[in-house]
């Protein structure tokens, strides 16, 4: 995908469209790589994304997963069940708040999450290195604005 050069006219419709399509293409590329690794582990691609989210945010609750992954409760429930049955995640109550329950990866889940994430971490690291600290900071700030 060829993105237009960005200069003083960075708010032009063409740039916005290219940015949008670029985000979609990048997300698809990353998800495809994770899906390949997930298949090797006997997981569905959506389950692998849930596993990585729980690994990245220990103690995340159902609502947090819904926000991060843009999935509904009925969509998440079978994925959580799949991961729980495989012994990759568990729900725990923190000692500080007995009402709240959060998801955590098990030791086996941590291994699988690391393997799945390794399928994309080198791509991210290489791109971040090539673009530099300032560009990465801007990119992450943009994602924080766009993500729920």
Short mmCIF file of C-alpha atoms in Angstrom, two decimals:
data_model
loop_
_atom_site.label_atom_id
_atom_site.label_comp_id
_atom_site.label_asym_id
_atom_site.label_seq_id
_atom_site.Cartn_x
_atom_site.Cartn_y
_atom_site.Cartn_z
CA UNK A 1 0.00 0.00 0.00
CA UNK A 2 1.42 3.35 -1.00
CA UNK A 3 0.75 6.12 1.49
CA UNK A 4 0.94 9.75 0.38
CA UNK A 5 3.71 11.99 1.60
CA UNK A 6 2.60 13.96 4.62
CA UNK A 7 3.42 17.62 4.80
CA UNK A 8 1.58 20.75 5.76
CA UNK A 9 -1.60 19.36 4.19
CA UNK A 10 -1.81 16.36 6.51
CA UNK A 11 -5.55 16.85 7.13
CA UNK A 12 -6.52 16.38 3.49
CA UNK A 13 -9.18 13.80 2.72
CA UNK A 14 -6.65 11.74 0.74
CA UNK A 15 -4.34 11.52 3.75
CA UNK A 16 -7.20 10.61 6.09
CA UNK A 17 -8.35 7.84 3.74
CA UNK A 18 -4.83 6.51 3.35
CA UNK A 19 -4.32 6.57 7.11
CA UNK A 20 -7.56 4.69 7.65
CA UNK A 21 -6.74 2.06 5.02
CA UNK A 22 -3.20 1.80 6.36
CA UNK A 23 -4.47 1.05 9.87
CA UNK A 24 -6.81 -1.63 8.51
CA UNK A 25 -4.07 -3.23 6.41
CA UNK A 26 -1.59 -3.19 9.29
CA UNK A 27 -4.13 -4.72 11.67
CA UNK A 28 -4.95 -7.44 9.14
CA UNK A 29 -1.26 -8.24 8.59
CA UNK A 30 -0.63 -8.53 12.33
CA UNK A 31 -3.78 -10.61 12.88
CA UNK A 32 -2.85 -12.95 10.00
CA UNK A 33 0.55 -13.64 11.55
CA UNK A 34 -1.01 -14.29 14.93
CA UNK A 35 -3.61 -16.55 13.28
CA UNK A 36 -0.86 -18.67 11.71
CA UNK A 37 0.78 -19.17 15.10
CA UNK A 38 -2.58 -19.78 16.80
CA UNK A 39 -3.39 -22.60 14.36
CA UNK A 40 -0.09 -24.28 15.24
CA UNK A 41 -1.14 -24.16 18.91
CA UNK A 42 -4.63 -25.49 18.15
CA UNK A 43 -6.32 -22.16 18.94
CA UNK A 44 -8.68 -20.06 16.90
CA UNK A 45 -7.28 -16.68 15.83
CA UNK A 46 -9.86 -14.73 17.88
CA UNK A 47 -9.00 -16.82 20.96
CA UNK A 48 -5.32 -16.02 20.46
CA UNK A 49 -6.13 -12.30 20.41
CA UNK A 50 -8.06 -12.67 23.68
CA UNK A 51 -5.14 -14.61 25.17
CA UNK A 52 -2.66 -11.91 24.17
CA UNK A 53 -4.89 -9.17 25.60
CA UNK A 54 -5.13 -10.99 28.95
CA UNK A 55 -1.38 -11.63 28.94
CA UNK A 56 -0.68 -7.96 28.18
CA UNK A 57 -3.18 -6.69 30.79
CA UNK A 58 -3.18 -9.14 33.74
CA UNK A 59 -6.38 -8.88 35.75
CA UNK A 60 -8.39 -7.37 32.88
CA UNK A 61 -12.11 -7.88 33.32
CA UNK A 62 -14.76 -8.77 30.75
CA UNK A 63 -15.63 -5.14 30.05
CA UNK A 64 -11.95 -4.36 29.48
CA UNK A 65 -11.71 -7.19 26.96
CA UNK A 66 -14.83 -5.92 25.21
CA UNK A 67 -13.27 -2.46 24.92
CA UNK A 68 -9.80 -3.56 23.79
CA UNK A 69 -10.97 -6.16 21.31
CA UNK A 70 -14.19 -4.48 20.14
CA UNK A 71 -16.10 -7.68 20.85
CA UNK A 72 -19.45 -8.18 22.55
CA UNK A 73 -20.10 -10.39 25.54
CA UNK A 74 -21.78 -13.11 23.42
CA UNK A 75 -18.77 -13.12 21.10
CA UNK A 76 -16.22 -13.23 23.92
CA UNK A 77 -17.93 -15.92 26.02
CA UNK A 78 -17.05 -18.90 23.79
CA UNK A 79 -13.49 -17.61 23.33
CA UNK A 80 -13.02 -17.31 27.09
CA UNK A 81 -14.52 -20.81 27.47
CA UNK A 82 -12.11 -22.17 24.84
CA UNK A 83 -9.09 -20.66 26.61
CA UNK A 84 -10.30 -21.77 30.05
CA UNK A 85 -10.92 -25.34 28.85
CA UNK A 86 -7.43 -25.41 27.34
CA UNK A 87 -5.98 -24.36 30.70
CA UNK A 88 -4.56 -21.14 29.29
CA UNK A 89 -6.51 -18.59 31.36
CA UNK A 90 -8.29 -18.42 34.69
CA UNK A 91 -10.47 -15.94 36.53
CA UNK A 92 -9.24 -14.74 39.92
CA UNK A 93 -10.43 -12.35 42.58
CA UNK A 94 -7.80 -9.94 43.86
CA UNK A 95 -7.43 -9.99 47.65
CA UNK A 96 -8.09 -6.24 47.74
CA UNK A 97 -11.54 -6.45 46.10
CA UNK A 98 -13.58 -9.62 46.53
CA UNK A 99 -16.35 -8.35 44.23
CA UNK A 100 -14.15 -8.00 41.18
CA UNK A 101 -12.82 -10.90 39.12
CA UNK A 102 -10.17 -10.53 36.49
CA UNK A 103 -8.65 -12.79 33.88
CA UNK A 104 -5.08 -14.02 34.19
CA UNK A 105 -3.01 -16.32 32.02
CA UNK A 106 -1.82 -19.58 33.50
CA UNK A 107 1.85 -20.54 33.10
CA UNK A 108 0.89 -22.51 29.97
CA UNK A 109 -1.13 -19.53 28.76
CA UNK A 110 1.85 -17.23 29.21
CA UNK A 111 3.97 -19.53 27.03
CA UNK A 112 1.34 -19.57 24.25
CA UNK A 113 0.70 -15.82 24.47
CA UNK A 114 4.44 -15.15 24.17
CA UNK A 115 4.66 -17.45 21.16
CA UNK A 116 1.68 -15.82 19.46
CA UNK A 117 2.97 -12.32 20.18
CA UNK A 118 6.44 -13.26 18.91
CA UNK A 119 4.82 -13.65 15.49
CA UNK A 120 4.35 -9.87 15.38
CA UNK A 121 6.81 -8.40 17.88
CA UNK A 122 9.75 -8.50 15.48
CA UNK A 123 7.71 -6.63 12.84
CA UNK A 124 6.73 -3.98 15.36
CA UNK A 125 10.26 -3.69 16.74
CA UNK A 126 11.74 -3.30 13.25
CA UNK A 127 9.18 -0.68 12.21
CA UNK A 128 9.58 1.23 15.49
CA UNK A 129 13.38 1.17 15.14
CA UNK A 130 13.26 2.42 11.55
CA UNK A 131 10.77 5.22 12.28
CA UNK A 132 12.43 6.43 15.47
CA UNK A 133 11.35 7.44 18.93
CA UNK A 134 9.48 10.60 17.96
CA UNK A 135 7.41 8.87 15.27
CA UNK A 136 6.61 5.96 17.59
CA UNK A 137 5.52 8.35 20.35
CA UNK A 138 3.24 10.12 17.84
CA UNK A 139 1.86 6.83 16.58
CA UNK A 140 1.10 5.59 20.11
CA UNK A 141 -0.53 8.92 20.98
CA UNK A 142 -2.70 8.61 17.87
CA UNK A 143 -3.72 5.06 18.81
CA UNK A 144 -4.66 6.21 22.32
CA UNK A 145 -6.93 8.85 20.75
CA UNK A 146 -8.56 6.39 18.35
CA UNK A 147 -8.85 3.35 20.63
CA UNK A 148 -11.70 3.20 23.10
#
